[in-house]
Amino acid sequence: MIFVLAAFALALAWTGNAANAAAKPAAAAPATQTMTVKYGPWTIPGGTMDRPGELPNVVSAAPKPCSTCDIVGEKPDLVYADGSTADMNSGPMLHHFVISNLAARDTVCPLSPDRIWASGDERTEKNMPDGYGVPVKSYDRWAMLTDLMNYSSTPKTVYISITYTIAGAGTTTPVRSLWLDAGGCLTSDYSVPAGPSTHTWSWTSTVGGRIVFANGHQHAGGVHVKAADDTTGALVCDSPATYDTMGGMRTIVKMGTCAGDPLATIRHGDRLTVSSYYDSPTAKNDVMGIVHAYIAEG
Ligand SMILES: [Cu+2]
């Protein structure tokens, strides 16, 4: 892994939508603002369709959208310097990024820092149900792991642009990340054979509470990924993969999201299982199946 000292451009884009929030009947929704943070730039080397250019990075200090606030929404994108979307139609692919809070332990995998935001090229937008948010504390320190690819023959300079929707600190019920990963703890990659396959991983919950948001992540060949509470039989989220052709390749352009108040209520000691379904035309050794959920404890 290469450590890169990246220069960060903080793009301020305060667009208050307190009026929208006030117009909603749900009194639980606090006033919010959006703030866009651009991470990078990074120049991905050129490549070919068979051997795309690749640029992994670990950024040890990644800017937060605030010192203290509650994040109620997060919308990631991969963009060029002018803000236009960078995708496989022009070469770049957001293979993945993960933002971890170094000041907290991951709930599911305590050996890891708390994995709070992540996306692949599908760029899933997360919106917590009204009244819930991910708290950001002044002492939280974020780190970012990225892996960018480029199917164009020319190098491409890109940013990861994340638009956060934030509310005042302490104005929402706090949620924490629950990273349910068919690959297990610490590693997400696993192998699939050609044809239909299912890969599962189970975790005995160390927390109890209401799961209010979840989204899936898979790689090409994925059909859907779901998480369920085996102990109660409750489904947490079943996230289908939607495909389209970009840059001549069949690729996942959308993964399903689940939101509810609650989606499921889980108890300490319940067994949660994530099941990742693939139907890959060829055997692959680097697929993923993740349900990334957020839980309000208690
Ligand atoms: Cu992945």
mmCIF file of C-alpha atoms and ligand atoms in Angstrom:
data_model
loop_
_atom_site.group_PDB
_atom_site.id
_atom_site.type_symbol
_atom_site.label_atom_id
_atom_site.label_comp_id
_atom_site.label_asym_id
_atom_site.label_seq_id
_atom_site.Cartn_x
_atom_site.Cartn_y
_atom_site.Cartn_z
ATOM 1 C CA MET A 1 0.000 0.000 0.000
ATOM 2 C CA ILE A 2 1.329 3.422 -0.932
ATOM 3 C CA PHE A 3 0.967 6.362 1.426
ATOM 4 C CA VAL A 4 0.324 9.535 -0.472
ATOM 5 C CA LEU A 5 0.259 13.025 0.945
ATOM 6 C CA ALA A 6 -2.651 14.442 -0.947
ATOM 7 C CA ALA A 7 -3.529 18.076 -1.182
ATOM 8 C CA PHE A 8 -7.130 18.656 -0.247
ATOM 9 C CA ALA A 9 -9.469 21.146 -1.706
ATOM 10 C CA LEU A 10 -12.363 21.954 0.575
ATOM 11 C CA ALA A 11 -15.215 23.130 -1.549
ATOM 12 C CA LEU A 12 -17.698 25.078 0.466
ATOM 13 C CA ALA A 13 -21.197 24.665 -0.802
ATOM 14 C CA TRP A 14 -23.579 25.714 1.895
ATOM 15 C CA THR A 15 -27.058 25.550 0.549
ATOM 16 C CA GLY A 16 -29.430 25.836 3.443
ATOM 17 C CA ASN A 17 -32.653 23.960 2.971
ATOM 18 C CA ALA A 18 -34.179 24.841 6.293
ATOM 19 C CA ALA A 19 -37.262 25.972 4.378
ATOM 20 C CA ASN A 20 -37.708 22.473 2.934
ATOM 21 C CA ALA A 21 -37.290 20.892 6.322
ATOM 22 C CA ALA A 22 -39.761 23.295 7.858
ATOM 23 C CA ALA A 23 -42.323 22.490 5.153
ATOM 24 C CA LYS A 24 -42.310 18.788 6.004
ATOM 25 C CA PRO A 25 -44.974 17.579 8.384
ATOM 26 C CA ALA A 26 -42.453 15.450 10.290
ATOM 27 C CA ALA A 27 -41.404 17.628 13.201
ATOM 28 C CA ALA A 28 -38.480 15.297 13.875
ATOM 29 C CA ALA A 29 -36.496 16.577 10.874
ATOM 30 C CA PRO A 30 -33.992 19.239 11.948
ATOM 31 C CA ALA A 31 -32.837 22.073 9.691
ATOM 32 C CA THR A 32 -30.074 20.845 7.414
ATOM 33 C CA GLN A 33 -27.387 22.214 5.104
ATOM 34 C CA THR A 34 -25.330 20.515 2.427
ATOM 35 C CA MET A 35 -21.577 20.694 2.277
ATOM 36 C CA THR A 36 -19.415 19.269 -0.499
ATOM 37 C CA VAL A 37 -15.906 18.080 0.321
ATOM 38 C CA LYS A 38 -13.536 17.271 -2.562
ATOM 39 C CA TYR A 39 -10.838 14.718 -1.748
ATOM 40 C CA GLY A 40 -7.803 14.602 -4.050
ATOM 41 C CA PRO A 41 -6.761 15.305 -6.735
ATOM 42 C CA TRP A 42 -5.392 11.980 -7.875
ATOM 43 C CA THR A 43 -4.010 11.167 -11.327
ATOM 44 C CA ILE A 44 -4.871 7.603 -12.353
ATOM 45 C CA PRO A 45 -2.438 6.146 -14.914
ATOM 46 C CA GLY A 46 -3.797 5.159 -18.309
ATOM 47 C CA GLY A 47 -4.558 1.562 -19.182
ATOM 48 C CA THR A 48 -6.599 -0.696 -21.431
ATOM 49 C CA MET A 49 -9.959 -2.454 -21.111
ATOM 50 C CA ASP A 50 -8.095 -5.663 -20.159
ATOM 51 C CA ARG A 51 -5.519 -4.001 -17.913
ATOM 52 C CA PRO A 52 -6.941 -0.769 -16.542
ATOM 53 C CA GLY A 53 -4.681 1.728 -14.812
ATOM 54 C CA GLU A 54 -4.973 1.497 -11.033
ATOM 55 C CA LEU A 55 -4.164 3.878 -8.193
ATOM 56 C CA PRO A 56 -4.586 2.798 -4.553
ATOM 57 C CA ASN A 57 -4.167 5.406 -1.832
ATOM 58 C CA VAL A 58 -4.317 5.644 1.925
ATOM 59 C CA VAL A 59 -4.989 9.150 3.178
ATOM 60 C CA SER A 60 -4.186 9.326 6.865
ATOM 61 C CA ALA A 61 -6.029 12.618 7.505
ATOM 62 C CA ALA A 62 -9.201 13.152 5.510
ATOM 63 C CA PRO A 63 -11.281 16.306 6.075
ATOM 64 C CA LYS A 64 -14.643 16.017 7.813
ATOM 65 C CA PRO A 65 -17.498 18.267 6.644
ATOM 66 C CA CYS A 66 -17.608 19.863 10.090
ATOM 67 C CA SER A 67 -15.842 19.753 13.432
ATOM 68 C CA THR A 68 -19.050 18.724 15.188
ATOM 69 C CA CYS A 69 -22.389 18.025 13.517
ATOM 70 C CA ASP A 70 -24.832 15.247 12.751
ATOM 71 C CA ILE A 71 -24.566 13.838 9.207
ATOM 72 C CA VAL A 72 -28.018 12.885 7.922
ATOM 73 C CA GLY A 73 -27.086 12.248 4.277
ATOM 74 C CA GLU A 74 -24.034 11.411 2.167
ATOM 75 C CA LYS A 75 -23.765 11.448 -1.645
ATOM 76 C CA PRO A 76 -20.448 10.347 -3.189
ATOM 77 C CA ASP A 77 -19.216 10.978 -6.717
ATOM 78 C CA LEU A 78 -16.018 10.785 -8.766
ATOM 79 C CA VAL A 79 -15.472 14.048 -10.653
ATOM 80 C CA TYR A 80 -13.041 16.015 -12.784
ATOM 81 C CA ALA A 81 -11.623 19.374 -11.692
ATOM 82 C CA ASP A 82 -14.572 21.198 -13.302
ATOM 83 C CA GLY A 83 -17.036 19.165 -11.226
ATOM 84 C CA SER A 84 -18.322 17.020 -14.093
ATOM 85 C CA THR A 85 -18.804 13.303 -13.413
ATOM 86 C CA ALA A 86 -15.850 11.027 -14.173
ATOM 87 C CA ASP A 87 -17.048 7.529 -15.094
ATOM 88 C CA MET A 88 -16.212 4.588 -17.333
ATOM 89 C CA ASN A 89 -17.652 6.371 -20.376
ATOM 90 C CA SER A 90 -14.495 8.514 -20.258
ATOM 91 C CA GLY A 91 -12.278 5.972 -18.440
ATOM 92 C CA PRO A 92 -12.259 6.412 -14.642
ATOM 93 C CA MET A 93 -13.912 3.963 -12.273
ATOM 94 C CA LEU A 94 -14.408 4.488 -8.556
ATOM 95 C CA HIS A 95 -13.424 0.969 -7.558
ATOM 96 C CA HIS A 96 -14.016 1.905 -3.943
ATOM 97 C CA PHE A 97 -13.357 4.289 -1.129
ATOM 98 C CA VAL A 98 -13.795 3.753 2.603
ATOM 99 C CA ILE A 99 -13.754 6.533 5.199
ATOM 100 C CA SER A 100 -12.975 5.340 8.729
ATOM 101 C CA ASN A 101 -13.100 7.218 11.996
ATOM 102 C CA LEU A 102 -9.799 6.456 13.733
ATOM 103 C CA ALA A 103 -11.228 7.623 17.083
ATOM 104 C CA ALA A 104 -13.706 4.731 17.280
ATOM 105 C CA ARG A 105 -13.657 0.972 16.856
ATOM 106 C CA ASP A 106 -15.754 -0.760 14.217
ATOM 107 C CA THR A 107 -18.841 -2.328 15.799
ATOM 108 C CA VAL A 108 -18.722 -5.585 13.839
ATOM 109 C CA CYS A 109 -14.951 -5.855 13.519
ATOM 110 C CA PRO A 110 -13.336 -4.116 16.527
ATOM 111 C CA LEU A 111 -9.804 -4.679 15.188
ATOM 112 C CA SER A 112 -10.643 -2.113 12.512
ATOM 113 C CA PRO A 113 -11.325 1.590 12.970
ATOM 114 C CA ASP A 114 -14.986 2.498 12.562
ATOM 115 C CA ARG A 115 -15.893 2.247 8.872
ATOM 116 C CA ILE A 116 -18.502 4.977 8.500
ATOM 117 C CA TRP A 117 -18.784 5.788 4.749
ATOM 118 C CA ALA A 118 -17.966 3.735 1.671
ATOM 119 C CA SER A 119 -18.895 3.360 -1.960
ATOM 120 C CA GLY A 120 -17.992 1.601 -5.156
ATOM 121 C CA ASP A 121 -18.628 2.907 -8.658
ATOM 122 C CA GLU A 122 -22.390 2.713 -8.054
ATOM 123 C CA ARG A 123 -22.011 5.847 -5.862
ATOM 124 C CA THR A 124 -24.943 5.049 -3.578
ATOM 125 C CA GLU A 125 -26.528 8.040 -1.895
ATOM 126 C CA LYS A 126 -27.360 7.488 1.773
ATOM 127 C CA ASN A 127 -30.202 9.341 3.468
ATOM 128 C CA MET A 128 -31.082 8.538 7.059
ATOM 129 C CA PRO A 129 -34.774 8.593 7.970
ATOM 130 C CA ASP A 130 -35.884 11.915 9.479
ATOM 131 C CA GLY A 131 -34.531 12.416 12.957
ATOM 132 C CA TYR A 132 -31.444 10.164 12.650
ATOM 133 C CA GLY A 133 -27.839 11.125 11.980
ATOM 134 C CA VAL A 134 -24.214 10.010 12.246
ATOM 135 C CA PRO A 135 -22.642 12.181 14.958
ATOM 136 C CA VAL A 136 -19.290 13.833 14.232
ATOM 137 C CA LYS A 137 -17.283 14.712 17.348
ATOM 138 C CA SER A 138 -14.531 17.321 17.536
ATOM 139 C CA TYR A 139 -11.980 14.621 18.389
ATOM 140 C CA ASP A 140 -12.972 12.296 15.514
ATOM 141 C CA ARG A 141 -10.159 11.780 13.025
ATOM 142 C CA TRP A 142 -11.045 10.489 9.582
ATOM 143 C CA ALA A 143 -8.837 8.443 7.278
ATOM 144 C CA MET A 144 -9.679 7.492 3.709
ATOM 145 C CA LEU A 145 -8.716 4.456 1.683
ATOM 146 C CA THR A 146 -9.286 4.716 -2.060
ATOM 147 C CA ASP A 147 -8.800 2.516 -5.097
ATOM 148 C CA LEU A 148 -9.307 4.223 -8.441
ATOM 149 C CA MET A 149 -9.113 2.672 -11.909
ATOM 150 C CA ASN A 150 -8.893 4.003 -15.438
ATOM 151 C CA TYR A 151 -9.979 2.180 -18.595
ATOM 152 C CA SER A 152 -8.805 5.023 -20.839
ATOM 153 C CA SER A 153 -5.341 4.975 -22.423
ATOM 154 C CA THR A 154 -4.643 8.499 -21.122
ATOM 155 C CA PRO A 155 -4.050 9.404 -17.447
ATOM 156 C CA LYS A 156 -7.042 11.015 -15.730
ATOM 157 C CA THR A 157 -6.985 13.489 -12.844
ATOM 158 C CA VAL A 158 -10.005 13.113 -10.586
ATOM 159 C CA TYR A 159 -11.435 13.945 -7.173
ATOM 160 C CA ILE A 160 -13.769 12.029 -4.910
ATOM 161 C CA SER A 161 -16.505 14.545 -4.199
ATOM 162 C CA ILE A 162 -18.817 13.869 -1.280
ATOM 163 C CA THR A 163 -21.850 16.003 -0.557
ATOM 164 C CA TYR A 164 -22.818 15.690 3.090
ATOM 165 C CA THR A 165 -26.179 16.806 4.438
ATOM 166 C CA ILE A 166 -25.547 17.991 7.967
ATOM 167 C CA ALA A 167 -27.614 19.095 10.930
ATOM 168 C CA GLY A 168 -26.539 20.696 14.168
ATOM 169 C CA ALA A 169 -24.644 18.537 16.653
ATOM 170 C CA GLY A 170 -27.005 16.679 18.948
ATOM 171 C CA THR A 171 -30.170 17.489 16.956
ATOM 172 C CA THR A 172 -30.708 13.892 15.783
ATOM 173 C CA THR A 173 -30.854 10.433 17.325
ATOM 174 C CA PRO A 174 -27.327 9.058 16.830
ATOM 175 C CA VAL A 175 -26.747 6.051 14.590
ATOM 176 C CA ARG A 176 -23.601 4.011 14.217
ATOM 177 C CA SER A 177 -22.294 1.979 11.345
ATOM 178 C CA LEU A 178 -22.845 -1.799 11.147
ATOM 179 C CA TRP A 179 -20.582 -3.241 8.439
ATOM 180 C CA LEU A 180 -21.986 -6.684 7.572
ATOM 181 C CA ASP A 181 -19.573 -8.305 5.141
ATOM 182 C CA ALA A 182 -19.869 -11.692 3.408
ATOM 183 C CA GLY A 183 -16.056 -11.621 3.196
ATOM 184 C CA GLY A 184 -15.891 -11.688 6.993
ATOM 185 C CA CYS A 185 -14.028 -9.399 9.360
ATOM 186 C CA LEU A 186 -11.104 -7.239 8.137
ATOM 187 C CA THR A 187 -11.115 -8.526 4.572
ATOM 188 C CA SER A 188 -13.958 -7.970 2.129
ATOM 189 C CA ASP A 189 -12.678 -9.862 -0.928
ATOM 190 C CA TYR A 190 -13.796 -13.405 -1.539
ATOM 191 C CA SER A 191 -13.975 -15.799 -4.508
ATOM 192 C CA VAL A 192 -16.909 -16.947 -6.626
ATOM 193 C CA PRO A 193 -17.096 -19.772 -9.159
ATOM 194 C CA ALA A 194 -18.690 -19.319 -12.583
ATOM 195 C CA GLY A 195 -22.464 -19.542 -12.381
ATOM 196 C CA PRO A 196 -24.865 -19.048 -9.490
ATOM 197 C CA SER A 197 -23.336 -18.993 -6.006
ATOM 198 C CA THR A 198 -24.165 -17.865 -2.483
ATOM 199 C CA HIS A 199 -21.621 -16.794 0.122
ATOM 200 C CA THR A 200 -22.655 -16.131 3.722
ATOM 201 C CA TRP A 201 -21.082 -14.802 6.902
ATOM 202 C CA SER A 202 -22.668 -14.560 10.320
ATOM 203 C CA TRP A 203 -22.047 -12.315 13.301
ATOM 204 C CA THR A 204 -23.419 -12.504 16.828
ATOM 205 C CA SER A 205 -24.549 -8.980 17.528
ATOM 206 C CA THR A 206 -22.803 -7.089 20.309
ATOM 207 C CA VAL A 207 -25.363 -4.288 20.072
ATOM 208 C CA GLY A 208 -29.128 -3.909 20.181
ATOM 209 C CA GLY A 209 -31.394 -1.293 18.705
ATOM 210 C CA ARG A 210 -33.179 -0.089 15.601
ATOM 211 C CA ILE A 211 -31.535 -0.445 12.194
ATOM 212 C CA VAL A 212 -32.798 2.509 10.130
ATOM 213 C CA PHE A 213 -30.746 2.508 6.912
ATOM 214 C CA ALA A 214 -28.788 -0.022 4.838
ATOM 215 C CA ASN A 215 -27.343 -0.355 1.350
ATOM 216 C CA GLY A 216 -25.620 -3.172 -0.491
ATOM 217 C CA HIS A 217 -22.303 -3.347 -2.343
ATOM 218 C CA GLN A 218 -21.270 -6.011 -4.842
ATOM 219 C CA HIS A 219 -18.968 -6.326 -7.831
ATOM 220 C CA ALA A 220 -19.782 -7.244 -11.444
ATOM 221 C CA GLY A 221 -21.563 -10.608 -11.447
ATOM 222 C CA GLY A 222 -23.457 -9.806 -8.241
ATOM 223 C CA VAL A 223 -27.225 -10.304 -8.259
ATOM 224 C CA HIS A 224 -28.228 -9.168 -4.773
ATOM 225 C CA VAL A 225 -26.932 -9.086 -1.206
ATOM 226 C CA LYS A 226 -29.089 -9.296 1.894
ATOM 227 C CA ALA A 227 -28.788 -9.154 5.661
ATOM 228 C CA ALA A 228 -31.216 -10.807 8.050
ATOM 229 C CA ASP A 229 -31.578 -11.496 11.752
ATOM 230 C CA ASP A 230 -31.596 -15.311 11.962
ATOM 231 C CA THR A 231 -32.696 -15.244 15.572
ATOM 232 C CA THR A 232 -35.920 -13.346 14.910
ATOM 233 C CA GLY A 233 -36.277 -14.097 11.202
ATOM 234 C CA ALA A 234 -36.434 -10.381 10.419
ATOM 235 C CA LEU A 235 -35.047 -9.156 7.122
ATOM 236 C CA VAL A 236 -32.792 -6.105 7.506
ATOM 237 C CA CYS A 237 -32.264 -5.288 3.814
ATOM 238 C CA ASP A 238 -32.155 -7.084 0.462
ATOM 239 C CA SER A 239 -30.215 -4.948 -2.017
ATOM 240 C CA PRO A 240 -30.399 -5.801 -5.741
ATOM 241 C CA ALA A 241 -27.702 -4.872 -8.255
ATOM 242 C CA THR A 242 -28.805 -2.900 -11.329
ATOM 243 C CA TYR A 243 -26.647 -3.084 -14.455
ATOM 244 C CA ASP A 244 -25.990 -0.874 -17.444
ATOM 245 C CA THR A 245 -23.293 -0.688 -20.089
ATOM 246 C CA MET A 246 -20.639 1.968 -19.592
ATOM 247 C CA GLY A 247 -17.526 2.287 -21.708
ATOM 248 C CA GLY A 248 -18.539 -0.962 -23.444
ATOM 249 C CA MET A 249 -18.640 -2.962 -20.181
ATOM 250 C CA ARG A 250 -21.615 -4.337 -18.287
ATOM 251 C CA THR A 251 -21.273 -2.758 -14.893
ATOM 252 C CA ILE A 252 -23.254 -2.192 -11.693
ATOM 253 C CA VAL A 253 -24.717 1.306 -11.787
ATOM 254 C CA LYS A 254 -26.994 1.052 -8.767
ATOM 255 C CA MET A 255 -27.362 -0.965 -5.559
ATOM 256 C CA GLY A 256 -30.648 -0.960 -3.669
ATOM 257 C CA THR A 257 -31.037 1.006 -0.435
ATOM 258 C CA CYS A 258 -33.362 0.294 2.474
ATOM 259 C CA ALA A 259 -34.621 2.929 4.914
ATOM 260 C CA GLY A 260 -37.203 2.599 7.662
ATOM 261 C CA ASP A 261 -37.964 3.598 11.215
ATOM 262 C CA PRO A 262 -37.042 0.909 11.894
ATOM 263 C CA LEU A 263 -36.034 -1.508 9.138
ATOM 264 C CA ALA A 264 -35.514 -4.095 11.858
ATOM 265 C CA THR A 265 -35.001 -4.179 15.594
ATOM 266 C CA ILE A 266 -32.115 -6.378 16.669
ATOM 267 C CA ARG A 267 -31.052 -7.496 20.123
ATOM 268 C CA HIS A 268 -27.666 -8.084 21.706
ATOM 269 C CA GLY A 269 -26.844 -11.751 21.024
ATOM 270 C CA ASP A 270 -28.945 -12.071 17.853
ATOM 271 C CA ARG A 271 -27.252 -13.830 14.971
ATOM 272 C CA LEU A 272 -27.064 -11.632 11.859
ATOM 273 C CA THR A 273 -26.240 -13.230 8.517
ATOM 274 C CA VAL A 274 -25.227 -11.496 5.311
ATOM 275 C CA SER A 275 -25.837 -13.531 2.133
ATOM 276 C CA SER A 276 -24.264 -12.488 -1.162
ATOM 277 C CA TYR A 277 -25.714 -13.961 -4.368
ATOM 278 C CA TYR A 278 -23.681 -13.971 -7.586
ATOM 279 C CA ASP A 279 -24.198 -15.325 -11.095
ATOM 280 C CA SER A 280 -20.824 -14.559 -12.632
ATOM 281 C CA PRO A 281 -19.977 -15.609 -16.209
ATOM 282 C CA THR A 282 -16.448 -16.488 -15.029
ATOM 283 C CA ALA A 283 -14.783 -17.470 -11.740
ATOM 284 C CA LYS A 284 -13.465 -14.429 -9.858
ATOM 285 C CA ASN A 285 -11.281 -14.079 -6.786
ATOM 286 C CA ASP A 286 -11.979 -10.471 -5.823
ATOM 287 C CA VAL A 287 -15.701 -9.985 -5.391
ATOM 288 C CA MET A 288 -17.512 -8.421 -2.460
ATOM 289 C CA GLY A 289 -20.890 -8.712 -0.766
ATOM 290 C CA ILE A 290 -21.533 -6.071 1.879
ATOM 291 C CA VAL A 291 -24.625 -4.746 3.605
ATOM 292 C CA HIS A 292 -23.640 -1.479 5.244
ATOM 293 C CA ALA A 293 -26.252 -0.622 7.854
ATOM 294 C CA TYR A 294 -26.733 2.079 10.487
ATOM 295 C CA ILE A 295 -28.242 1.368 13.902
ATOM 296 C CA ALA A 296 -29.689 3.545 16.659
ATOM 297 C CA GLU A 297 -28.680 1.727 19.827
ATOM 298 C CA GLY A 298 -30.953 1.131 22.742
HETATM 299 CU CU CU B 1 -15.932 -3.590 -3.574
#
